[in-house]
CSV table of C-alpha atoms and ligand atoms in Angstrom, one decimal:
chain,number,residue,atom,x,y,z
A,1,MET,CA,-1.7,18.6,-58.2
A,2,THR,CA,1.4,19.6,-56.1
A,3,VAL,CA,1.6,21.2,-52.6
A,4,SER,CA,4.1,24.0,-52.3
A,5,ARG,CA,6.7,24.0,-49.5
A,6,ARG,CA,5.1,27.1,-47.9
A,7,GLN,CA,1.7,25.4,-47.9
A,8,PHE,CA,3.2,22.2,-46.5
A,9,LEU,CA,4.9,24.2,-43.7
A,10,LYS,CA,1.7,26.0,-42.9
A,11,SER,CA,-0.1,22.7,-42.7
A,12,ALA,CA,2.6,21.3,-40.5
A,13,VAL,CA,2.5,24.3,-38.1
A,14,ALA,CA,-1.3,24.1,-37.9
A,15,GLY,CA,-1.1,20.4,-37.2
A,16,SER,CA,1.6,20.9,-34.5
A,17,THR,CA,-0.7,23.4,-32.7
A,18,VAL,CA,-3.4,20.8,-32.7
A,19,VAL,CA,-0.9,18.2,-31.3
A,20,ALA,CA,0.3,20.5,-28.6
A,21,THR,CA,-3.2,21.4,-27.5
A,22,ALA,CA,-4.2,17.8,-27.4
A,23,CYS,CA,-1.2,16.5,-25.6
A,24,ILE,CA,-0.5,18.8,-22.6
A,25,ALA,CA,-1.7,17.4,-19.3
A,26,THR,CA,-2.6,20.2,-17.0
A,27,ASP,CA,-2.4,20.3,-13.2
A,28,ALA,CA,-6.2,19.8,-13.1
A,29,ASP,CA,-5.6,16.4,-14.7
A,30,ALA,CA,-3.4,15.2,-11.8
A,31,ARG,CA,-5.3,13.4,-9.1
A,32,GLY,CA,-4.3,13.6,-5.4
A,33,ASN,CA,-4.2,10.8,-2.9
A,34,MET,CA,-7.4,8.9,-2.1
A,35,GLU,CA,-9.2,9.5,1.2
A,36,MET,CA,-9.6,6.9,3.9
A,37,PRO,CA,-13.2,5.7,4.3
A,38,GLU,CA,-14.9,6.9,7.5
A,39,GLY,CA,-15.5,3.3,8.6
A,40,ALA,CA,-11.9,2.1,7.9
A,41,LEU,CA,-10.7,-0.9,9.9
A,42,GLY,CA,-7.1,-1.6,10.6
A,43,LEU,CA,-4.4,-2.6,12.9
A,44,LEU,CA,-2.0,-0.8,15.3
A,45,PHE,CA,1.3,-2.5,15.8
A,46,ASP,CA,3.4,-1.2,18.7
A,47,SER,CA,6.9,-2.6,18.5
A,48,THR,CA,7.7,-1.5,22.1
A,49,LEU,CA,5.0,-4.0,23.3
A,50,CYS,CA,6.0,-6.9,21.0
A,51,VAL,CA,7.9,-9.6,22.8
A,52,GLY,CA,8.6,-11.7,19.6
A,53,CYS,CA,6.5,-14.7,20.7
A,54,LYS,CA,5.1,-15.2,17.2
A,55,ALA,CA,1.7,-16.3,18.4
A,56,CYS,CA,0.3,-14.0,15.8
A,57,VAL,CA,2.3,-15.7,13.0
A,58,THR,CA,0.8,-19.1,14.0
A,59,ALA,CA,-2.7,-17.7,14.5
A,60,CYS,CA,-2.6,-16.1,11.1
A,61,LYS,CA,-1.7,-19.4,9.5
A,62,THR,CA,-4.4,-21.3,11.3
A,63,ALA,CA,-7.1,-18.6,10.6
A,64,ASN,CA,-6.2,-18.6,6.9
A,65,GLY,CA,-5.8,-22.3,6.3
A,66,LYS,CA,-2.0,-22.3,5.8
A,67,PRO,CA,0.3,-25.1,6.9
A,68,LEU,CA,2.2,-24.6,10.1
A,69,ALA,CA,5.9,-23.9,9.6
A,70,THR,CA,8.5,-26.6,9.7
A,71,PRO,CA,10.7,-26.3,11.6
A,72,PRO,CA,8.2,-24.5,13.9
A,73,GLU,CA,8.2,-20.8,14.5
A,74,LEU,CA,10.8,-20.0,17.2
A,75,PRO,CA,10.2,-17.0,19.4
A,76,TYR,CA,12.8,-14.1,19.2
A,77,LEU,CA,14.9,-15.7,16.4
A,78,ASP,CA,14.7,-15.7,12.7
A,79,LYS,CA,15.6,-12.5,11.0
A,80,THR,CA,15.3,-14.2,7.6
A,81,ARG,CA,11.9,-15.8,7.5
A,82,THR,CA,9.8,-13.7,5.2
A,83,LEU,CA,6.3,-13.6,3.6
A,84,SER,CA,5.3,-16.4,1.4
A,85,PRO,CA,2.1,-17.9,0.0
A,86,ASP,CA,1.9,-19.8,3.3
A,87,ALA,CA,2.8,-16.9,5.6
A,88,LEU,CA,0.7,-13.7,5.3
A,89,ASN,CA,2.3,-12.3,8.5
A,90,VAL,CA,5.8,-12.5,9.8
A,91,ILE,CA,7.6,-11.0,12.8
A,92,LYS,CA,11.1,-10.1,12.2
A,93,ILE,CA,13.8,-9.2,14.7
A,94,PHE,CA,16.2,-6.2,14.3
A,95,LYS,CA,19.5,-6.5,16.1
A,96,ASP,CA,22.4,-4.1,16.5
A,97,GLY,CA,25.8,-4.8,18.1
A,98,LYS,CA,25.5,-6.6,21.4
A,99,ALA,CA,21.7,-6.5,21.2
A,100,THR,CA,21.4,-6.1,25.0
A,101,ALA,CA,18.6,-3.6,25.3
A,102,LYS,CA,15.1,-3.8,23.8
A,103,ASP,CA,13.8,-1.0,21.6
A,104,ARG,CA,17.2,0.7,21.3
A,105,ALA,CA,18.8,1.4,18.0
A,106,GLU,CA,22.5,1.0,19.2
A,107,ASP,CA,23.4,-2.3,20.8
A,108,GLY,CA,19.7,-3.0,20.9
A,109,PHE,CA,17.0,-5.1,19.4
A,110,ALA,CA,13.3,-4.8,18.4
A,111,PHE,CA,10.6,-6.7,16.7
A,112,MET,CA,8.7,-5.8,13.6
A,113,LYS,CA,5.5,-7.1,12.0
A,114,HIS,CA,5.4,-7.5,8.2
A,115,SER,CA,2.0,-7.9,6.6
A,116,CYS,CA,-0.3,-5.9,4.2
A,117,MET,CA,-0.5,-2.2,5.2
A,118,HIS,CA,-4.0,-1.8,3.7
A,119,CYS,CA,-3.0,1.4,2.0
A,120,VAL,CA,-5.4,4.2,1.8
A,121,ASP,CA,-4.5,4.6,-1.9
A,122,PRO,CA,-3.2,1.1,-2.8
A,123,ALA,CA,-0.7,0.7,-5.7
A,124,CYS,CA,-1.8,-3.0,-6.0
A,125,VAL,CA,-5.4,-1.9,-6.7
A,126,SER,CA,-4.3,0.7,-9.2
A,127,ALA,CA,-2.0,-1.7,-11.0
A,128,CYS,CA,-4.5,-4.6,-11.2
A,129,PRO,CA,-6.1,-4.6,-14.7
A,130,VAL,CA,-9.1,-6.7,-13.9
A,131,ASN,CA,-10.2,-5.4,-10.5
A,132,ALA,CA,-9.0,-8.6,-8.7
A,133,MET,CA,-7.4,-6.4,-6.0
A,134,LYS,CA,-10.1,-4.2,-4.5
A,135,LYS,CA,-10.3,-1.6,-1.8
A,136,GLN,CA,-13.6,-2.1,-0.1
A,137,PRO,CA,-15.5,1.1,0.0
A,138,ASP,CA,-16.9,0.8,3.5
A,139,THR,CA,-14.0,-0.7,5.5
A,140,GLY,CA,-11.0,0.2,3.2
A,141,VAL,CA,-9.7,-3.3,3.5
A,142,VAL,CA,-7.8,-4.4,0.4
A,143,THR,CA,-9.1,-7.7,-0.7
A,144,TYR,CA,-8.2,-10.2,-3.5
A,145,ASP,CA,-10.6,-12.1,-5.8
A,146,LYS,CA,-8.9,-15.2,-7.1
A,147,ASP,CA,-11.7,-15.8,-9.6
A,148,ALA,CA,-11.0,-12.4,-11.3
A,149,CYS,CA,-7.2,-12.7,-11.2
A,150,ILE,CA,-5.5,-13.4,-14.5
A,151,GLY,CA,-2.0,-14.1,-12.9
A,152,CYS,CA,-0.3,-11.0,-14.4
A,153,ARG,CA,1.4,-10.2,-11.0
A,154,TYR,CA,1.2,-6.5,-11.6
A,155,CYS,CA,0.2,-6.1,-8.0
A,156,VAL,CA,3.4,-7.9,-6.9
A,157,PHE,CA,5.6,-5.5,-8.8
A,158,ALA,CA,3.5,-2.4,-7.8
A,159,CYS,CA,3.4,-2.9,-4.0
A,160,PRO,CA,5.9,-0.6,-2.4
A,161,TYR,CA,5.9,-2.8,0.7
A,162,ASP,CA,6.7,-6.0,-1.1
A,163,ILE,CA,3.6,-7.8,0.2
A,164,PRO,CA,1.7,-9.9,-2.4
A,165,ARG,CA,3.1,-13.3,-3.0
A,166,PHE,CA,2.5,-15.5,-6.1
A,167,ASP,CA,2.7,-19.3,-5.6
A,168,TYR,CA,4.7,-20.2,-8.6
A,169,GLY,CA,4.8,-23.8,-7.5
A,170,SER,CA,1.0,-24.3,-7.7
A,171,ALA,CA,-0.9,-25.7,-10.7
A,172,ALA,CA,-3.5,-23.0,-10.1
A,173,PRO,CA,-1.4,-20.1,-8.9
A,174,GLU,CA,-2.9,-17.2,-6.9
A,175,ILE,CA,-1.8,-14.1,-5.1
A,176,HIS,CA,-1.6,-14.4,-1.3
A,177,LYS,CA,-1.8,-11.5,1.1
A,178,CYS,CA,-3.5,-10.5,4.3
A,179,GLN,CA,-7.1,-9.5,3.9
A,180,LEU,CA,-7.5,-8.4,7.5
A,181,CYS,CA,-9.2,-11.8,8.2
A,182,ASP,CA,-12.4,-10.4,6.8
A,183,HIS,CA,-13.7,-13.9,6.5
A,184,LEU,CA,-14.0,-14.0,10.3
A,185,TRP,CA,-16.1,-10.9,10.7
A,186,LYS,CA,-19.5,-12.5,9.9
A,187,ASP,CA,-19.1,-14.7,13.1
A,188,GLY,CA,-18.1,-11.7,15.2
A,189,GLY,CA,-14.4,-12.4,14.9
A,190,PHE,CA,-11.6,-10.2,13.8
A,191,SER,CA,-7.9,-10.3,12.8
A,192,ALA,CA,-6.5,-13.5,14.3
A,193,CYS,CA,-3.1,-11.8,14.9
A,194,ALA,CA,-4.6,-9.1,17.1
A,195,ASP,CA,-7.0,-11.6,18.7
A,196,VAL,CA,-4.2,-13.8,20.0
A,197,CYS,CA,-1.5,-11.2,20.8
A,198,PRO,CA,-0.9,-11.4,24.6
A,199,THR,CA,0.6,-8.0,25.0
A,200,GLY,CA,-1.6,-5.8,22.9
A,201,ALA,CA,1.3,-5.2,20.5
A,202,THR,CA,-1.1,-5.9,17.6
A,203,LEU,CA,-4.5,-4.3,18.1
A,204,PHE,CA,-7.5,-4.4,15.8
A,205,GLY,CA,-10.3,-1.8,15.3
A,206,PRO,CA,-11.6,1.2,13.5
A,207,VAL,CA,-8.7,3.3,12.3
A,208,ILE,CA,-10.2,6.4,13.9
A,209,LYS,CA,-10.1,4.7,17.3
A,210,LEU,CA,-6.6,3.3,16.7
A,211,LYS,CA,-5.4,6.9,15.9
A,212,ALA,CA,-6.9,8.1,19.2
A,213,GLU,CA,-5.0,5.3,21.0
A,214,VAL,CA,-1.8,6.4,19.2
A,215,ALA,CA,-2.4,10.0,20.3
A,216,ARG,CA,-2.9,8.8,23.9
A,217,ARG,CA,0.4,6.9,23.9
A,218,LYS,CA,2.2,9.8,22.4
A,219,ALA,CA,0.9,12.1,25.1
A,220,LEU,CA,2.3,9.9,27.9
A,221,LYS,CA,5.9,10.2,29.1
A,222,ALA,CA,8.4,7.4,28.8
A,223,GLY,CA,8.3,5.4,32.1
A,224,GLU,CA,4.8,6.6,33.0
A,225,ALA,CA,2.5,3.7,34.1
A,226,THR,CA,-0.4,2.8,31.9
A,227,LYS,CA,-2.6,-0.1,30.7
A,228,PHE,CA,-2.8,-1.0,27.0
A,229,PRO,CA,-5.9,-2.3,25.3
A,230,ARG,CA,-5.6,-5.8,24.1
A,231,ARG,CA,-7.1,-7.6,21.0
A,232,HIS,CA,-9.8,-5.0,20.0
A,233,VAL,CA,-9.4,-1.3,20.6
A,234,GLU,CA,-13.1,-1.0,21.4
A,235,GLY,CA,-13.0,-4.1,23.7
A,236,GLN,CA,-12.7,-4.3,27.5
A,237,GLU,CA,-9.4,-6.1,27.8
A,238,PHE,CA,-6.3,-4.4,29.0
A,239,THR,CA,-2.8,-5.4,29.9
A,240,LYS,CA,-1.6,-4.9,33.5
A,241,GLU,CA,-0.4,-1.5,34.4
A,242,GLN,CA,3.2,-1.2,33.0
A,243,PRO,CA,5.7,1.6,32.3
A,244,MET,CA,5.5,3.2,28.9
A,245,GLY,CA,8.3,2.7,26.4
A,246,GLU,CA,10.0,5.5,24.6
A,247,TYR,CA,8.8,6.2,21.1
A,248,ILE,CA,10.5,7.8,18.2
A,249,ASP,CA,8.6,10.7,16.7
A,250,HIS,CA,7.2,8.9,13.7
A,251,VAL,CA,4.1,6.8,13.4
A,252,TYR,CA,4.7,4.7,10.3
A,253,GLY,CA,1.7,4.4,8.0
A,254,GLU,CA,0.2,7.8,9.0
A,255,LYS,CA,1.6,9.6,5.9
A,256,GLU,CA,3.6,7.1,3.8
A,257,GLN,CA,2.0,6.7,0.4
A,258,GLY,CA,-1.0,8.8,1.5
A,259,GLY,CA,-1.5,6.7,4.6
A,260,ALA,CA,-2.3,3.2,5.6
A,261,GLN,CA,-4.8,1.4,7.7
A,262,MET,CA,-2.0,-0.4,9.6
A,263,LEU,CA,-0.2,2.1,11.9
A,264,MET,CA,3.1,1.3,13.6
A,265,MET,CA,4.8,2.8,16.6
A,266,SER,CA,8.4,2.0,17.6
A,267,GLY,CA,11.3,3.0,19.7
A,268,VAL,CA,13.7,2.3,16.9
A,269,PRO,CA,13.8,4.2,13.5
A,270,PHE,CA,11.7,2.3,11.0
A,271,ASP,CA,14.4,2.1,8.3
A,272,LYS,CA,16.3,-0.1,10.8
A,273,LEU,CA,13.2,-2.3,11.1
A,274,GLY,CA,13.2,-2.8,7.4
A,275,MET,CA,10.4,-0.4,6.5
A,276,PRO,CA,10.9,1.6,3.3
A,277,ASP,CA,11.2,5.3,3.3
A,278,LEU,CA,8.3,6.3,1.0
A,279,PRO,CA,6.9,9.7,-0.1
A,280,GLU,CA,3.5,11.0,1.0
A,281,GLN,CA,2.2,11.1,-2.5
A,282,SER,CA,0.9,7.6,-3.4
A,283,TYR,CA,2.4,5.8,-6.3
A,284,ALA,CA,-1.2,5.0,-7.4
A,285,SER,CA,-1.9,8.8,-7.8
A,286,VAL,CA,1.4,9.3,-9.7
A,287,SER,CA,0.9,6.4,-12.0
A,288,GLU,CA,-2.7,7.2,-12.7
A,289,THR,CA,-1.8,10.8,-13.5
A,290,ILE,CA,0.8,9.6,-15.9
A,291,GLN,CA,-1.6,7.1,-17.5
A,292,HIS,CA,-4.1,9.9,-17.9
A,293,SER,CA,-1.5,12.1,-19.6
A,294,LEU,CA,-0.3,9.1,-21.8
A,295,TYR,CA,-4.0,8.5,-22.7
A,296,GLN,CA,-4.1,12.1,-23.9
A,297,TRP,CA,-0.9,11.6,-25.7
A,298,LEU,CA,-2.4,8.6,-27.5
A,299,LEU,CA,-5.5,10.6,-28.3
A,300,GLY,CA,-3.3,13.6,-29.3
A,301,PRO,CA,-1.8,12.0,-32.4
A,302,ALA,CA,-5.3,10.9,-33.5
A,303,VAL,CA,-6.7,14.4,-33.1
A,304,ALA,CA,-3.5,15.8,-34.6
A,305,LEU,CA,-3.8,13.5,-37.6
A,306,GLY,CA,-7.3,14.6,-38.1
A,307,GLY,CA,-6.1,18.2,-37.8
A,308,LEU,CA,-3.3,17.6,-40.3
A,309,MET,CA,-5.7,15.9,-42.7
A,310,ALA,CA,-8.2,18.7,-42.5
A,311,VAL,CA,-5.6,21.4,-43.1
A,312,THR,CA,-3.9,19.4,-45.9
A,313,TYR,CA,-7.3,18.7,-47.5
A,314,ARG,CA,-8.2,22.4,-47.4
A,315,THR,CA,-4.8,23.3,-48.9
A,316,VAL,CA,-4.9,20.7,-51.6
A,317,ARG,CA,-8.5,21.6,-52.5
A,318,SER,CA,-7.7,25.3,-52.7
A,319,GLU,CA,-4.6,24.4,-54.9
A,320,ASP,CA,-6.9,22.2,-57.1
A,321,GLU,CA,-9.3,25.1,-57.4
A,322,ASN,CA,-6.4,27.4,-58.3
A,323,ASP,CA,-5.2,24.9,-60.9
A,324,GLU,CA,-8.7,24.8,-62.4
A,325,ASP,CA,-8.9,28.6,-62.7
B,401,SF4,S1,2.7,-9.0,17.8
B,401,SF4,FE1,2.0,-10.0,19.7
B,401,SF4,S2,1.7,-12.1,19.2
B,401,SF4,FE2,2.9,-11.2,17.6
B,401,SF4,S3,5.0,-11.7,18.2
B,401,SF4,FE3,4.5,-9.7,19.0
B,401,SF4,S4,3.8,-10.0,21.1
B,401,SF4,FE4,3.7,-12.0,20.0
B,402,SF4,S1,0.7,-2.9,1.2
B,402,SF4,FE1,0.9,-3.6,-0.9
B,402,SF4,S2,-0.5,-5.3,-1.1
B,402,SF4,FE2,-1.1,-4.2,0.8
B,402,SF4,S3,-2.6,-2.6,0.1
B,402,SF4,FE3,-0.6,-1.6,0.1
B,402,SF4,S4,0.0,-1.9,-2.1
B,402,SF4,FE4,-1.6,-3.4,-1.7
B,403,SF4,S1,-5.2,-9.7,9.8
B,403,SF4,FE1,-5.4,-12.0,9.6
B,403,SF4,S2,-4.4,-12.4,7.6
B,403,SF4,FE2,-3.8,-10.3,8.2
B,403,SF4,S3,-1.9,-10.6,9.3
B,403,SF4,FE3,-3.5,-10.6,10.9
B,403,SF4,S4,-4.0,-12.8,11.1
B,403,SF4,FE4,-2.9,-12.6,9.2
């Protein structure tokens, strides 16, 4: 039995149509950013209130069983100290020129907190193949399960904020990142960094209330006297009345990557404070859409092969029948 060139081409075209139908990912396949849970908990960091004392850095270490730094943390200094398996929270200083005025981009200085943003649609969770990184459905806190982790470090590579740290030096390596001090909640505690902050620069609470506090600050004029909540946004502790700083028109974490449960206010543009300029569409949604398409592309050839085999079988059978006639 032979297959004519015309029949082969016919078979190939029929097969290609099956391939094309199977492989095209439509807009309906693309997923959008995830939504923040109603009960989301988070932090508000206000750089204009931060005095660089680093009490939050030490409190974070103590609350999470990490060794204290040697040499000890020094207030104000230290642009280079960065996150590590032993440091889940660092305060960095930005300086420009003579660095004479706080919260000014030119010839000024400002402080910045660096810790997990608790993304609404976290890339680390999306990248983790074994569900060791999890976004908790009720609080939205992104937690890590060392027993589930296989040490692939996909979360390290996926995080757009360069947060998770892997302790290469350990015999039983783990990922280390802020989990919003969720281990303190059962005893009525909350994030140690917010709990200890003397100025209210780091504030804990439901994200909905933190957003309301952001809106309140934005509605005030620079220099206007106000009190700032300290420790917990729903608590009763406030700073003394003091003049408002001047904010840039950007609340970091509101939109980046589909939003985060840590929000940041500042008087200095965030790129100068070392924060990346990120799109509103989360990398998780982009990569999962591509994965979905690739999945289809993997299914496509299988379906196409089936299509080709069916068409070829029909062609060959009909030729065999013709040969028998
Ligand atoms: S956030 Fe608060 S505790 Fe941390 S360095 Fe700033 S002022 Fe100090
Ligand atoms: S900041 Fe990084 S580690 Fe934290 S939730 Fe977002 S992607 Fe995950
Ligand atoms: S919430 Fe806890 S773990 Fe996270 S930065 Fe603050 S003190 Fe550290």
